[in-house]
Coordinates of C-alpha atoms in Angstrom, one line a residue:
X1 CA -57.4 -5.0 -13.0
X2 CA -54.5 -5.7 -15.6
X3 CA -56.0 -6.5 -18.9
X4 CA -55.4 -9.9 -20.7
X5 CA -53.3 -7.7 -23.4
X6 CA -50.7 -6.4 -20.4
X7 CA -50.5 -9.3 -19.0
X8 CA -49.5 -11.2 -22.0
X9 CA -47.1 -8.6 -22.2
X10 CA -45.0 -8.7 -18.7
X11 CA -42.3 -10.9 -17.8
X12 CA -43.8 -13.4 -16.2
X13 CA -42.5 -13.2 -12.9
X14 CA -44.1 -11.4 -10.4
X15 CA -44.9 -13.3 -7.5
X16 CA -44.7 -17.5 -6.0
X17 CA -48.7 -17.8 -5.0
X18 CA -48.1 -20.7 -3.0
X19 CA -49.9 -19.4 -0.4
X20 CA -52.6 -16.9 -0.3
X21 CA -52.9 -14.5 1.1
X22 CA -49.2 -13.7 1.3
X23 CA -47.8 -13.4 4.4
X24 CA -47.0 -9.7 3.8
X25 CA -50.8 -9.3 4.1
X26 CA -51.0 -10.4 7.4
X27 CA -51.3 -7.1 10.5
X28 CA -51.6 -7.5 13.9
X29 CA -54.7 -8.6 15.1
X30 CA -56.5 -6.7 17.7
X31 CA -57.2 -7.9 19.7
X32 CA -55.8 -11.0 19.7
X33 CA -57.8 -14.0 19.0
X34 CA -57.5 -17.4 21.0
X35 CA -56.7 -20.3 19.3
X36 CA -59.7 -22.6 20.3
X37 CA -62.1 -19.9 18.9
X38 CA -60.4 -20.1 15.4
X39 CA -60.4 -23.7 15.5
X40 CA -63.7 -24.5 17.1
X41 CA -65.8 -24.7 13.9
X42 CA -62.9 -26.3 11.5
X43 CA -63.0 -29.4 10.5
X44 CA -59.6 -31.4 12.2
X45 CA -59.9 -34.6 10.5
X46 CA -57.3 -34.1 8.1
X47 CA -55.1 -31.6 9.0
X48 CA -51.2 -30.6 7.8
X49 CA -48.5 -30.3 10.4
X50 CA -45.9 -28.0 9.7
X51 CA -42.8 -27.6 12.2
X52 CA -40.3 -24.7 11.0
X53 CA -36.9 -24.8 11.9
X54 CA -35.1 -21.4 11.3
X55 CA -31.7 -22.5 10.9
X56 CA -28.8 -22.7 8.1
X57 CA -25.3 -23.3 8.2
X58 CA -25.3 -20.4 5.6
X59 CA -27.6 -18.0 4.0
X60 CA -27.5 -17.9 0.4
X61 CA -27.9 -14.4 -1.7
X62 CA -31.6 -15.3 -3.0
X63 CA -33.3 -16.2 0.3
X64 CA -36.1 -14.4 1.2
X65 CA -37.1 -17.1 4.0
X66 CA -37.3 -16.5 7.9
X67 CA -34.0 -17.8 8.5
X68 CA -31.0 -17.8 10.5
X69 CA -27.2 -18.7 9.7
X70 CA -24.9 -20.5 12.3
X71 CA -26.5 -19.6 15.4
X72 CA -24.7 -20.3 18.5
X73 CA -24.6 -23.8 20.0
X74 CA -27.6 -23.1 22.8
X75 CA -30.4 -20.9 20.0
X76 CA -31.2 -24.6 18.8
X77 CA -31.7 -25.9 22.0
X78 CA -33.8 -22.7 23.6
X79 CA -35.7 -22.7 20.3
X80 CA -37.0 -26.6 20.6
X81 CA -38.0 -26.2 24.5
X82 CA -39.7 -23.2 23.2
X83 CA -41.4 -25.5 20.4
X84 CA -42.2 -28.0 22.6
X85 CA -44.1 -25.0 25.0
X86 CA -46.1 -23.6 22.0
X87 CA -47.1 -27.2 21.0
X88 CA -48.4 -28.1 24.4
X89 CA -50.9 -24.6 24.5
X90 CA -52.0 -25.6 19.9
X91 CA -52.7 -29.1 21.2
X92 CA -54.8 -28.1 24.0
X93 CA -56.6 -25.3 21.8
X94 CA -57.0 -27.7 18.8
X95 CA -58.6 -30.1 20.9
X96 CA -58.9 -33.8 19.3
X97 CA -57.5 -33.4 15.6
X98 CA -56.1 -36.0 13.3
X99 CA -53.5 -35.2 10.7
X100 CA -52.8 -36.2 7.5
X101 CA -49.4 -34.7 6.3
X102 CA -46.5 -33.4 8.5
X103 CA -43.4 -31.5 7.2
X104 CA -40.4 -30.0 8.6
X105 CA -39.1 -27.1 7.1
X106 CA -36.9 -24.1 7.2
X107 CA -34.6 -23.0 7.0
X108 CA -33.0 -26.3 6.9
X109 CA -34.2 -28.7 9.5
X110 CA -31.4 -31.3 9.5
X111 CA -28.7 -27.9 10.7
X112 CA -30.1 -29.7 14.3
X113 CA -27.8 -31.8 15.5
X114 CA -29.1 -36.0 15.8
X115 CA -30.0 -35.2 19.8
X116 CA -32.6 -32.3 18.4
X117 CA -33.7 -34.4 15.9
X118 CA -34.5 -36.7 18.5
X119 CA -36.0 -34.5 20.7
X120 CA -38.1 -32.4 17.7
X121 CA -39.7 -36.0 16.3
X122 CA -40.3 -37.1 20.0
X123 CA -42.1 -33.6 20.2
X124 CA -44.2 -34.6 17.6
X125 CA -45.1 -38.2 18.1
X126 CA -46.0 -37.3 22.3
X127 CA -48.0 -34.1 22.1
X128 CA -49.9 -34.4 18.7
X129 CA -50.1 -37.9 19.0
X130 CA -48.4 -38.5 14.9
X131 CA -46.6 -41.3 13.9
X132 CA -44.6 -40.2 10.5
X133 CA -44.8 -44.0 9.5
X134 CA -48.4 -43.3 9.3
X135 CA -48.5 -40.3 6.8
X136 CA -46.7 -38.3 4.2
X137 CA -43.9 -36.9 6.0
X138 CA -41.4 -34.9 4.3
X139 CA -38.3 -32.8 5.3
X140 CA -35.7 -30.4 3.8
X141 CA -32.2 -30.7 4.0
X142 CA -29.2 -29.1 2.5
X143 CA -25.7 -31.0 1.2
X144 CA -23.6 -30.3 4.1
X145 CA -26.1 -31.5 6.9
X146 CA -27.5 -34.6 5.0
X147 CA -24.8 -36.7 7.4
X148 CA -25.6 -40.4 7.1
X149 CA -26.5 -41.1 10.8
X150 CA -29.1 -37.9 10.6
X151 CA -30.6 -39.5 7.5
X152 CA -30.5 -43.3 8.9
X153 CA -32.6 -41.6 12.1
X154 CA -34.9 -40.0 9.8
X155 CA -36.0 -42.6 7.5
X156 CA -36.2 -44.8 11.3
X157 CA -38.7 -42.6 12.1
X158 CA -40.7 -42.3 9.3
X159 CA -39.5 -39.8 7.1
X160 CA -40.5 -41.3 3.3
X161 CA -40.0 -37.7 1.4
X162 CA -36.7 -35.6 1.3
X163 CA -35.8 -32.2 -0.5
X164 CA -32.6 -31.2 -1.1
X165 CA -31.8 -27.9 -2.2
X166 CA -28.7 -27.9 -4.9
X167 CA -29.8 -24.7 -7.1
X168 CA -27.4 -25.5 -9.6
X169 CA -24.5 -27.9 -10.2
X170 CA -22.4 -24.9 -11.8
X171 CA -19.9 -23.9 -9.0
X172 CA -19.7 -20.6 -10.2
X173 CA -23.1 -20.3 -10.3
X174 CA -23.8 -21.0 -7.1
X175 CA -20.7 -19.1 -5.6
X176 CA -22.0 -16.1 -6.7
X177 CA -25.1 -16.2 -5.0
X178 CA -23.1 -16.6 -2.0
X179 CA -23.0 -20.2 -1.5
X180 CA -20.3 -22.3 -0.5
X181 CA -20.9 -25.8 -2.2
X182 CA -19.0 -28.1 -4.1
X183 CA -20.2 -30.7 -6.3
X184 CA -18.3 -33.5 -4.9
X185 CA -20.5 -32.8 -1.1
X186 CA -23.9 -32.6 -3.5
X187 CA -22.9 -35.8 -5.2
X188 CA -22.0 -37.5 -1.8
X189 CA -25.2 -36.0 -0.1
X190 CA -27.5 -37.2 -2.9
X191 CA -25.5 -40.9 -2.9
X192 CA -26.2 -41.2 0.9
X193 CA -29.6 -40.2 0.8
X194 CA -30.0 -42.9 -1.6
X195 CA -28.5 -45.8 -0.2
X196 CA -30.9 -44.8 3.1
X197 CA -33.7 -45.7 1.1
X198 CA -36.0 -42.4 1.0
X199 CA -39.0 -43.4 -1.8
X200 CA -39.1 -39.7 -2.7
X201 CA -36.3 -38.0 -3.3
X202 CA -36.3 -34.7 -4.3
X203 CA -34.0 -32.1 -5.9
X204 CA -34.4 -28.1 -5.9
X205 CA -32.8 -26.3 -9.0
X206 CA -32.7 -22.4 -9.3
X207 CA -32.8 -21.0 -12.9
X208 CA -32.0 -17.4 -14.0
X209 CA -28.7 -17.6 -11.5
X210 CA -26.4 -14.4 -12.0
X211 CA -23.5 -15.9 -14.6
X212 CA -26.0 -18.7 -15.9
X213 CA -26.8 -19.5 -19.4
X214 CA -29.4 -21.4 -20.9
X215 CA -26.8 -24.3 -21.8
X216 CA -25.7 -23.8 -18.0
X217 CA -28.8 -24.4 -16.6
X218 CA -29.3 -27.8 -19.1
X219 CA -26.1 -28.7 -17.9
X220 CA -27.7 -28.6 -14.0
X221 CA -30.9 -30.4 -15.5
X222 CA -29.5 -33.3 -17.1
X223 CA -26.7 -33.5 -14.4
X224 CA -29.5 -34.1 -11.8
X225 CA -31.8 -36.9 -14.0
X226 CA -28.4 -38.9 -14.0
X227 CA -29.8 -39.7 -9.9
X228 CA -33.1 -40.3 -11.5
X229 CA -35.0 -38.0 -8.7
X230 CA -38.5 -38.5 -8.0
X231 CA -39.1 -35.1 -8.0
X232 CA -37.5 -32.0 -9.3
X233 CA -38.8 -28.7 -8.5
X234 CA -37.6 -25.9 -10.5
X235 CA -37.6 -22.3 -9.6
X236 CA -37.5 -18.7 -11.1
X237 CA -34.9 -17.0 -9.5
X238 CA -36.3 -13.8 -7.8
X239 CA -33.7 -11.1 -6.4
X240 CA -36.2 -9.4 -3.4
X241 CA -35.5 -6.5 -1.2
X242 CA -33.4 -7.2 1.7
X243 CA -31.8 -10.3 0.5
X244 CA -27.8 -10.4 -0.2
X245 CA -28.6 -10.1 -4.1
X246 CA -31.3 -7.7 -3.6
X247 CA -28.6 -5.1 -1.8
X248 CA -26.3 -5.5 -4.8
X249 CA -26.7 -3.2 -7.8
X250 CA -26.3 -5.7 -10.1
X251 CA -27.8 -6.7 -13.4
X252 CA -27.9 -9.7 -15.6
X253 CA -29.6 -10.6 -18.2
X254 CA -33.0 -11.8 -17.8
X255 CA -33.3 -15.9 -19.1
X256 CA -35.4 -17.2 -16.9
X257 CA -38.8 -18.0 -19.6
X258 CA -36.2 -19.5 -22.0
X259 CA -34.9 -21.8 -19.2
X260 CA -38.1 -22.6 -18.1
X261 CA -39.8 -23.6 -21.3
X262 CA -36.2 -25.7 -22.2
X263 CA -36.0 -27.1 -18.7
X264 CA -40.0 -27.8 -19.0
X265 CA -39.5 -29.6 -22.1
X266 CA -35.9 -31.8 -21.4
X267 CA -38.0 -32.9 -18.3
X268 CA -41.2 -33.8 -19.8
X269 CA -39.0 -35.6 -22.9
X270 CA -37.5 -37.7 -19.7
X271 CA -40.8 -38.9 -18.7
X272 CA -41.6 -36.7 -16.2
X273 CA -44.9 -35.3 -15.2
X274 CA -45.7 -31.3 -14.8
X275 CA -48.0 -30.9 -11.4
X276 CA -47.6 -27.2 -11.7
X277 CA -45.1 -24.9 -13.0
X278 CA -42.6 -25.5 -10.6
X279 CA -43.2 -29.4 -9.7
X280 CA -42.4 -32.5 -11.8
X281 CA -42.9 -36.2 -11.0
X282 CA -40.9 -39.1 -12.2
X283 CA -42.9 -41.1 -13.7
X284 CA -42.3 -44.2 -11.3
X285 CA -42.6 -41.8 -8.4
X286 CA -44.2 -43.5 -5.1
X287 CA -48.2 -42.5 -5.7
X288 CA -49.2 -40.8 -2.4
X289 CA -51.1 -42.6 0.0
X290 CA -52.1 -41.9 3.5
X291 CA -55.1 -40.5 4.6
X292 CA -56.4 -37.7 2.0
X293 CA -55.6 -33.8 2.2
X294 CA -56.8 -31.1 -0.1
X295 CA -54.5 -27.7 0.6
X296 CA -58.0 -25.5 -0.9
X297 CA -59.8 -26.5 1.8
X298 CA -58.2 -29.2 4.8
X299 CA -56.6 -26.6 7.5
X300 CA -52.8 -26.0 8.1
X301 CA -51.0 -26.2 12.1
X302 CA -47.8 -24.3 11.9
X303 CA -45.6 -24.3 15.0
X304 CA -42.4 -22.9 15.4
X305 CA -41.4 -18.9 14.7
X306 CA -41.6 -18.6 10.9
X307 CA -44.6 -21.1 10.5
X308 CA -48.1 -20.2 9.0
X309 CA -51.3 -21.7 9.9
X310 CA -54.7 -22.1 8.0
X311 CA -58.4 -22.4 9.1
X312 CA -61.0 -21.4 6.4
X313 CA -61.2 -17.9 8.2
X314 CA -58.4 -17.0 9.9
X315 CA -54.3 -17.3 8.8
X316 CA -52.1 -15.9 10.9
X317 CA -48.1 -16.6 11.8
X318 CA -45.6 -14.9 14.0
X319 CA -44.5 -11.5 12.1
X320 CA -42.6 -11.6 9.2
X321 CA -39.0 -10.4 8.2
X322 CA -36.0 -11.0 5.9
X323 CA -33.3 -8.6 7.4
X324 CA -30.8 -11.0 9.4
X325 CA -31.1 -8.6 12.1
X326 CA -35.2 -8.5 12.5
X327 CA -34.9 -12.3 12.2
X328 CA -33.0 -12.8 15.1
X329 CA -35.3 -10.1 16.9
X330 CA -38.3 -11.8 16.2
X331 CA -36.9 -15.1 17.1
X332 CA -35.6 -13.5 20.6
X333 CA -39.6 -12.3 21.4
X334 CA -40.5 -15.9 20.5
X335 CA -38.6 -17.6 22.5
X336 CA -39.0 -15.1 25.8
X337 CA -43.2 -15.2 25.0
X338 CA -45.2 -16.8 27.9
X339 CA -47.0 -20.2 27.6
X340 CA -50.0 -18.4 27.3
X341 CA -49.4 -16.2 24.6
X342 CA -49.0 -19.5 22.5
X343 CA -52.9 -20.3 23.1
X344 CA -53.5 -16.8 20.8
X345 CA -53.2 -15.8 17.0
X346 CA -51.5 -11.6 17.4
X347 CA -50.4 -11.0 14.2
X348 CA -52.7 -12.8 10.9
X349 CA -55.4 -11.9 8.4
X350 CA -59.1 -12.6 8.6
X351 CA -60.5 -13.8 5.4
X352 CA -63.7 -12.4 3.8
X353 CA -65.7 -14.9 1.8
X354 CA -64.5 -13.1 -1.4
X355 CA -60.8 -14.2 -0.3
X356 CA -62.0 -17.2 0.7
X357 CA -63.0 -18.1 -2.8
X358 CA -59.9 -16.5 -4.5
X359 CA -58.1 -19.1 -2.6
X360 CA -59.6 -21.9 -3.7
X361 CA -59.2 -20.7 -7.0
X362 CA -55.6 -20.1 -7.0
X363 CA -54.6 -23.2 -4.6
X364 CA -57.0 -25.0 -7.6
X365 CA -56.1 -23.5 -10.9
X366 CA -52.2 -23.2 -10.3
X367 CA -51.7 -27.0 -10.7
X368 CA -52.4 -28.7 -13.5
X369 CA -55.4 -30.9 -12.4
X370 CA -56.9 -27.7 -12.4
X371 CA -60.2 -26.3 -10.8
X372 CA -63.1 -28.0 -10.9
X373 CA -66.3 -26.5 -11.4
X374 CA -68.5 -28.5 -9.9
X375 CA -66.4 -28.7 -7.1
X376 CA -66.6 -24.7 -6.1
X377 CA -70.5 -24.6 -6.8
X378 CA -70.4 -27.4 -4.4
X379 CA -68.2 -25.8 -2.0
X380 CA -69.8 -22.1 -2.4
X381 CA -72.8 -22.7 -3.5
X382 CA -72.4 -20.1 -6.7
X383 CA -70.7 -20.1 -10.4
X384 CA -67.3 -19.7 -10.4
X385 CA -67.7 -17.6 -13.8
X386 CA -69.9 -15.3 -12.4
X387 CA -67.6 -14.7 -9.1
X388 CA -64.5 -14.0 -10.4
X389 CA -65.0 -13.2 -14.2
X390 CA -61.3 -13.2 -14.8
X391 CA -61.8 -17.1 -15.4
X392 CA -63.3 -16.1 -18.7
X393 CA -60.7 -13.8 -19.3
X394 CA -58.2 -17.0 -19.4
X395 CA -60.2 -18.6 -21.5
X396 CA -60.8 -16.2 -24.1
X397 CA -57.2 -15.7 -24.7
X398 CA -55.5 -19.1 -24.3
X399 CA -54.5 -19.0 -21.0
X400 CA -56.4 -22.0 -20.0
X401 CA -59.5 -24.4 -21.2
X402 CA -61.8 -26.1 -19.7
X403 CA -62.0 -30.0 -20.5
X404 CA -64.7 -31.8 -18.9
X405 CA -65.7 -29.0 -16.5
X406 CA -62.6 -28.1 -15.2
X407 CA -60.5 -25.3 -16.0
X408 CA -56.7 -25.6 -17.0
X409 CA -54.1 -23.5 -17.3
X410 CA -52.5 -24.3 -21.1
X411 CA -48.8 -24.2 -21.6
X412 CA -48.9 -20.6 -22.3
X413 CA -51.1 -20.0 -19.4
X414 CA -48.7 -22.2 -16.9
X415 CA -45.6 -21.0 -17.6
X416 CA -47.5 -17.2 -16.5
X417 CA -48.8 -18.7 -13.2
X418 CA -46.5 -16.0 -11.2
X419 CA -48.2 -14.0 -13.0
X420 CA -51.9 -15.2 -13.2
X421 CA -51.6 -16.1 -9.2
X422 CA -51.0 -12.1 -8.0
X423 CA -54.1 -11.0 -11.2
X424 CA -56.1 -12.9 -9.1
X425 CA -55.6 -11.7 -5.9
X426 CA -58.1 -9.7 -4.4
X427 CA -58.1 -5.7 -4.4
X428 CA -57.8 -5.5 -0.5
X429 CA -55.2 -8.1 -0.2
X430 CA -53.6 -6.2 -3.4
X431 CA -53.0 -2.9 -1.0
X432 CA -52.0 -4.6 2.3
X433 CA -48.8 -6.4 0.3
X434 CA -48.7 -3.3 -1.2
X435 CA -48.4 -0.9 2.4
X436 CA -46.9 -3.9 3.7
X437 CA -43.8 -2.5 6.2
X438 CA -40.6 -4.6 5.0
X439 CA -38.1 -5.5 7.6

C-alpha cells in the first residue's frame, strides 16, 4: 500500500472512482450468468435506470468514453430496435422492479434525431413501466444537438435535469482538443435550454486544457455563473491511452491543482455548494425529490452497449474499449446478438465481500456528506476502522475527520480524491486494471 507520506506527495490525479470497480476490472464471465439469478435476491424497489446512447456528432481529443462519431443515418435506428430487444429479455429477468432515477447518457443522447427520441422514451415508459414526470430524470446533451424542438420534447416528457458539456469557453482551448465549437452555438444552446424551462441545468467545464492558463480557466468559470447554472461539474483533464490526445506526444504544463483549488474557491465565494470534488450546487438549486436512492447500496439497470449495471454482487457491462475501431466492433456484435443472449451477464466482475465494503466506502467517503459509521456497522455488521485501516490513515494526517461519527474528507483530503479513491481500491481489483487488455 502507498504510504500517507507518498501519497501526499503525488499529483493528485490518478484515477475518477465514480464507479468501483472500474470497468477495466471487469473479464468474461464463464460461464455466463443469467440475469434473473443475479437479480433474484436484490432488492428492486429503488433501482437507477441508465439507457446509453453511443453517439456524437464529433469526438473530442480527451474522450475516453464508449462512443461513436457521425454514424451513418441507419446505426441509430438498428441500435434502438436493438435496445428495445435487450429491454424486453432485463424486464422479464428483473421481474417486478420499481425505479427511482433514470438517465440517458452517452455519448450524447440528443445526436438522435426527435423520431428516436420518441421512440427511446416510448421504450422506456412501455417496457419498464417509468414515467420520467415521476422521478429524477436527467440527460446529456452537447451544443450543437440542444435544437429547441428536441429540448421542448424532452422537458414534455419529463426530463427536469440537463448536462451540457462546454469544457471551456476559450475557443482555442477547446480547438485544440479537437473540438469544433463556437461560443456564439454554446451561448444559444444554453439560452434555449433556458427558456424550455429545465429546473436543473447543468454545465461541464474541463480544466488543465492544452494552451489553458489559470486566468483562462477563471475566465470559463465566471463566464458560465453569468447563466447562473444549477450545477457545475468541474473536471481534471486526464490525457488516457488511445484517446486523440493520448496518441500525441505532447506536453504542457501541469495546472490542474491550482485550477481546481481557484475554481473551488470562485465557486464556493458564489454561493455554491461542494458535493464532491467534482460537483457543485447552486444554492437555490431544485432539492431532489422522488422516491429515495442511495448509489452504495440501491442496484443500477444499464441497457444499451456501453452501459454498466449493479447488484450488490455482480457488475457486469458489454466489453470495454476506447479505439474508434473496437467501438464500432463491439457495437456491430451488439446489435447482431440474439434475444437470448440479452437474458445473460458474459463479460463483468463478481464482488467479494471485501469489495463489497470498499465500495461502500468509496461511493460514501468521496462526497462530502461523507461515510457514516453507524451506517456500515449497520450494513456489515463490523467496524469500519478495523476493516479497512486506511480510514485512520486519513485521519491521522489531515486527510479527513470525523464529525459526529462520520468521516470527511477535509479540503486537503478532497481535492486528493482521484487519488484517495484508487488507495483504496482492493489488491485484486488493483492487478486486474492493472493486466487489463486496452483496446
Amino acid at each position: 500500500m502507498t504510504s500517507i507520506s507518498s501519497l501526499l506527495e503525488q499529483i493528485p490525479y490518478e484515477a475518477y472512482s465514480y464507479s468501483y470497480p472500474h470497468k477495466t476490472a471487469y473479464r468474461p464471465l464463464d460461464p455466463p450468468v443469467s440475469l434473473r439469478e443475479i437479480w433474484a435476491g436484490e432488492n428492486r424497489r429503488a433501482l437507477f435506470l441508465y439507457i446509453h446512447i453511443p453517439f456524437c456528432e464529433m469526438r473530442c481529443g480527451f474522450c475516453n468514453l464508449f462512443t461513436t462519431a457521425n454514424p451513418s443515418s441507419e446505426v441509430p435506428h438498428t441500435y434502438l430496435s436493438t435496445l428495445n430487444r435487450q429491454a424486453i429479455q432485463v424486464q422479464h429477468a428483473l421481474g417486478p422492479a420499481s425505479f427511482a432515477r433514470l438517465a440517458f447518457g452517452g455519448g450524447t443522447p440528443t445526436y438522435l434525431n426527435l423520431t428516436e427520441l420518441e421512440t427511446l422514451f416510448d421504450l422506456v415508459e412501455t417496457i419498464f413501466g417509468v414515467d420520467p414526470h415521476q422521478i429524477p430524470t436527467s440527460i446529456e446533451t452537447s451544443p450543437l444537438t440542444a435544437e429547441t424542438a428536441k429540448l421542448q420534447f424532452l422537458r414534455n416528457r419529463g426530463v427536469d435535469r440537463i448536462s451540457l458539456g462546454i469544457q471551456s469557453f476559450v475557443e482555442s482551448e477547446v480547438a485544440a482538443v479537437g473540438r469544433r465549437q463556437k461560443n456564439t452555438d454554446v451561448f444559444q444552446a444554453i439560452d434555449r435550454i433556458s427558456h424550455t424551462g429545465f429546473p436543473t441545468r447543468n454545465l461541464d467545464l474541463i480544466y488543465g486544457l492544452p494552451g489553458q492558463t489559470v486566468q483562462s480557466w477563471l475566465f470559463s468559470l465566471q463566464t458560465a455563473l453569468r447563466f447562473s447554472p444549477e450545477e457545475l461539474y468541474l473536471y481534471p483533464l486526464y490525457v488516457r491511452s488511445l484517446t486523440g490526445l493520448g496518441r500525441k506526444e505532447q506536453q504542457w504544463n501541469d495546472i490542474r491543482l491550482t485550477c481546481y483549488r481557484e475554481g473551488r474557491d470562485l465557486l464556493l465565494s458564489a454561493g455554491y455548494q461542494q458535493c464532491s470534488m467534482r460537483m457543485f450546487r447552486a444554492p437555490g438549486a431544485p432539492k431532489e425529490t422522488g422516491p429515495v436512492y442511495c448509489c452504495q447500496e440501491d442496484g443500477m439497470v444499464g441497457l444499451g452497449c456501453g452501459a454498466r449495471s449493479y447488484t450488490q454482487t455482480v457488475h457486469y457491462s458489454n466489453q470495454y474499449a476506447v479505439d474508434a475501431l473496437a467501438i464500432r466492433s463491439i457495437l456491430a456484435e451488439y446489435v447482431q446478438q440474439p434475444d437470448s443472449t440479452f437474458a445473460q451477464a458474459t463479460y463483468g466482475i463478481r464482488l467479494t465481500a471485501e469489495d463489497q465494503r470498499r465500495r461502500f466506502v468509496i461511493q460514501s467517503l468521496l462526497q462530502t456528506s461523507g461515510l457514516e459509521v453507524e451506517t456500515y456497522r449497520n450494513r456489515f455488521g463490523s467496524n469500519v476502522f478495523e476493516e479497512l485501516p486506511e480510514l485512520k490513515l486519513l485521519l491521522e494526517s489531515g486527510l479527513a475527520f470525523q464529525n459526529t461519527g462520520t468521516i470527511q474528507l477535509s479540503a486537503d483530503g478532497l481535492e486528493r480524491s482521484d487519488l484517495i479513491g484508487p488507495w483504496l481500491y482492493s489488491r485484486t481489483v488493483k492487478t486486474l486494471i492493472k493486466t487489463a487488455h486496452r483496446r
